[in-house]
mmCIF file of C-alpha atoms in Angstrom:
data_model
loop_
_atom_site.group_PDB
_atom_site.id
_atom_site.type_symbol
_atom_site.label_atom_id
_atom_site.label_comp_id
_atom_site.label_asym_id
_atom_site.label_seq_id
_atom_site.Cartn_x
_atom_site.Cartn_y
_atom_site.Cartn_z
ATOM 1 C CA UNK A 12 112.075 343.297 183.610
ATOM 2 C CA UNK A 13 112.961 345.033 180.519
ATOM 3 C CA UNK A 14 113.572 348.369 182.149
ATOM 4 C CA UNK A 15 115.557 346.623 185.049
ATOM 5 C CA UNK A 16 117.951 344.257 183.021
ATOM 6 C CA UNK A 17 117.587 345.022 179.139
ATOM 7 C CA UNK A 18 117.136 348.637 178.325
ATOM 8 C CA UNK A 19 119.821 350.910 177.075
ATOM 9 C CA UNK A 20 119.487 354.684 176.394
ATOM 10 C CA UNK A 21 119.644 354.002 172.631
ATOM 11 C CA UNK A 22 117.016 351.431 172.426
ATOM 12 C CA UNK A 23 113.363 351.949 171.578
ATOM 13 C CA UNK A 24 110.846 350.000 173.291
ATOM 14 C CA UNK A 25 107.923 348.477 171.231
ATOM 15 C CA UNK A 26 104.664 348.082 172.993
ATOM 16 C CA UNK A 27 102.354 345.614 171.472
ATOM 17 C CA UNK A 28 98.754 344.718 172.500
ATOM 18 C CA UNK A 29 96.972 342.107 170.317
ATOM 19 C CA UNK A 30 93.229 342.507 170.907
ATOM 20 C CA UNK A 31 91.922 339.306 169.153
ATOM 21 C CA UNK A 32 88.958 340.057 166.841
ATOM 22 C CA UNK A 33 85.886 341.393 168.661
ATOM 23 C CA UNK A 34 83.969 338.439 167.297
ATOM 24 C CA UNK A 35 85.421 336.535 170.320
ATOM 25 C CA UNK A 36 83.414 338.688 172.659
ATOM 26 C CA UNK A 37 80.212 338.160 170.828
ATOM 27 C CA UNK A 38 80.754 334.262 170.914
ATOM 28 C CA UNK A 39 80.424 334.552 174.720
ATOM 29 C CA UNK A 40 76.762 335.722 174.374
ATOM 30 C CA UNK A 41 74.349 333.118 174.942
ATOM 31 C CA UNK A 42 72.430 331.888 171.637
ATOM 32 C CA UNK A 43 68.815 333.024 171.668
ATOM 33 C CA UNK A 44 69.455 335.851 174.065
ATOM 34 C CA UNK A 45 67.534 339.287 173.657
ATOM 35 C CA UNK A 46 70.740 341.169 173.287
ATOM 36 C CA UNK A 47 70.589 344.160 171.117
ATOM 37 C CA UNK A 48 72.973 345.695 168.500
ATOM 38 C CA UNK A 49 73.528 348.654 170.846
ATOM 39 C CA UNK A 50 74.441 346.301 173.853
ATOM 40 C CA UNK A 51 76.904 344.356 171.494
ATOM 41 C CA UNK A 52 78.385 347.660 170.420
ATOM 42 C CA UNK A 53 78.649 348.614 174.289
ATOM 43 C CA UNK A 54 80.649 345.541 174.729
ATOM 44 C CA UNK A 55 83.166 346.275 172.013
ATOM 45 C CA UNK A 56 83.535 349.885 172.931
ATOM 46 C CA UNK A 57 84.443 348.731 176.555
ATOM 47 C CA UNK A 58 86.957 346.184 175.335
ATOM 48 C CA UNK A 59 88.530 348.769 173.232
ATOM 49 C CA UNK A 60 88.690 351.152 176.156
ATOM 50 C CA UNK A 61 90.452 348.541 178.296
ATOM 51 C CA UNK A 62 93.019 348.199 175.434
ATOM 52 C CA UNK A 63 93.465 352.055 175.428
ATOM 53 C CA UNK A 64 93.724 351.981 179.236
ATOM 54 C CA UNK A 65 96.340 349.107 179.039
ATOM 55 C CA UNK A 66 98.589 351.058 176.361
ATOM 56 C CA UNK A 67 98.230 354.235 178.470
ATOM 57 C CA UNK A 68 99.542 352.567 181.298
ATOM 58 C CA UNK A 69 102.609 351.395 179.507
ATOM 59 C CA UNK A 70 103.071 354.488 177.794
ATOM 60 C CA UNK A 71 103.071 356.474 181.408
ATOM 61 C CA UNK A 72 105.760 353.886 182.588
ATOM 62 C CA UNK A 73 108.008 354.427 179.499
ATOM 63 C CA UNK A 74 107.476 358.165 179.957
ATOM 64 C CA UNK A 75 108.365 358.160 183.504
ATOM 65 C CA UNK A 76 111.553 356.100 182.963
ATOM 66 C CA UNK A 77 112.482 358.203 180.042
ATOM 67 C CA UNK A 78 112.270 355.183 177.526
ATOM 68 C CA UNK A 79 111.654 355.925 173.908
ATOM 69 C CA UNK A 80 108.598 353.784 172.802
ATOM 70 C CA UNK A 81 106.369 353.156 169.992
ATOM 71 C CA UNK A 82 102.894 351.583 170.777
ATOM 72 C CA UNK A 83 101.078 349.124 168.397
ATOM 73 C CA UNK A 84 97.514 347.684 168.764
ATOM 74 C CA UNK A 85 96.683 344.770 166.440
ATOM 75 C CA UNK A 86 93.208 343.038 166.148
ATOM 76 C CA UNK A 87 93.530 340.704 163.417
ATOM 77 C CA UNK A 88 94.964 337.135 163.718
ATOM 78 C CA UNK A 89 95.926 334.798 166.399
ATOM 79 C CA UNK A 90 97.834 336.582 169.401
ATOM 80 C CA UNK A 91 101.087 334.390 169.060
ATOM 81 C CA UNK A 92 101.346 334.702 165.304
ATOM 82 C CA UNK A 93 100.831 338.535 165.565
ATOM 83 C CA UNK A 94 103.269 338.945 167.857
ATOM 84 C CA UNK A 95 106.041 337.067 165.752
ATOM 85 C CA UNK A 96 104.990 339.018 162.783
ATOM 86 C CA UNK A 97 105.047 342.414 164.219
ATOM 87 C CA UNK A 98 108.715 341.584 165.796
ATOM 88 C CA UNK A 99 109.781 340.628 162.514
ATOM 89 C CA UNK A 100 108.403 343.772 160.666
ATOM 90 C CA UNK A 101 109.626 345.983 163.406
ATOM 91 C CA UNK A 102 113.052 344.452 163.466
ATOM 92 C CA UNK A 103 112.939 343.550 167.115
ATOM 93 C CA UNK A 104 115.836 342.078 168.618
ATOM 94 C CA UNK A 105 114.049 340.671 171.687
ATOM 95 C CA UNK A 106 110.476 339.811 172.665
ATOM 96 C CA UNK A 107 109.497 340.347 176.493
ATOM 97 C CA UNK A 108 106.269 339.069 177.052
ATOM 98 C CA UNK A 109 104.015 338.264 180.199
ATOM 99 C CA UNK A 110 102.543 334.757 180.866
ATOM 100 C CA UNK A 111 99.132 334.535 181.900
ATOM 101 C CA UNK A 112 99.758 331.521 184.127
ATOM 102 C CA UNK A 113 97.334 329.128 182.796
ATOM 103 C CA UNK A 114 96.844 325.802 184.710
ATOM 104 C CA UNK A 115 98.548 322.461 182.955
ATOM 105 C CA UNK A 116 94.896 321.429 181.665
ATOM 106 C CA UNK A 117 94.059 324.704 180.399
ATOM 107 C CA UNK A 118 97.212 325.230 178.622
ATOM 108 C CA UNK A 119 97.242 321.564 177.100
ATOM 109 C CA UNK A 120 93.626 322.125 175.650
ATOM 110 C CA UNK A 121 94.124 325.984 174.652
ATOM 111 C CA UNK A 122 97.853 326.236 174.124
ATOM 112 C CA UNK A 123 100.086 328.952 175.529
ATOM 113 C CA UNK A 124 100.742 332.062 173.553
ATOM 114 C CA UNK A 125 103.988 332.449 175.188
ATOM 115 C CA UNK A 126 105.086 328.865 174.106
ATOM 116 C CA UNK A 127 103.901 329.498 170.817
ATOM 117 C CA UNK A 128 106.194 332.664 170.371
ATOM 118 C CA UNK A 129 109.262 330.893 171.959
ATOM 119 C CA UNK A 130 108.599 328.151 169.464
ATOM 120 C CA UNK A 131 108.291 330.387 166.203
ATOM 121 C CA UNK A 132 109.947 333.693 166.843
ATOM 122 C CA UNK A 133 113.020 334.555 164.983
ATOM 123 C CA UNK A 134 114.621 336.305 167.912
ATOM 124 C CA UNK A 135 115.064 335.393 171.614
ATOM 125 C CA UNK A 136 111.950 335.532 173.905
ATOM 126 C CA UNK A 137 111.852 336.319 177.567
ATOM 127 C CA UNK A 138 108.742 335.466 179.445
ATOM 128 C CA UNK A 139 107.859 336.908 182.742
ATOM 129 C CA UNK A 140 105.645 335.082 185.020
ATOM 130 C CA UNK A 141 102.468 336.826 186.391
#
């Protein structure tokens, strides 16, 4: 969407991935299980490898389209809050973000990151459906 409708040659795209703290991964491990420290480290490394792969994917897209870009990974804080903060810090003029397509019940219970950003960003937000 960004490349097709918004990008201009003098723009620099910011690629941001918020990898919420790794403690979220550890919480999913059943209490009382015989999991070793090495196994936890392996889970955390795998999570960060996925982040690296995702950033590389978007870097390649930008390079192929000859788009100037900066990539950022943040791992402290709630996703919506981090997106709003980084957009402000980097003087962004627009946030373009994907929607995970949560169901109504799940979205009601957990909240929606895209809705949070729409409500709290100081700039316009474009949400792209899955």
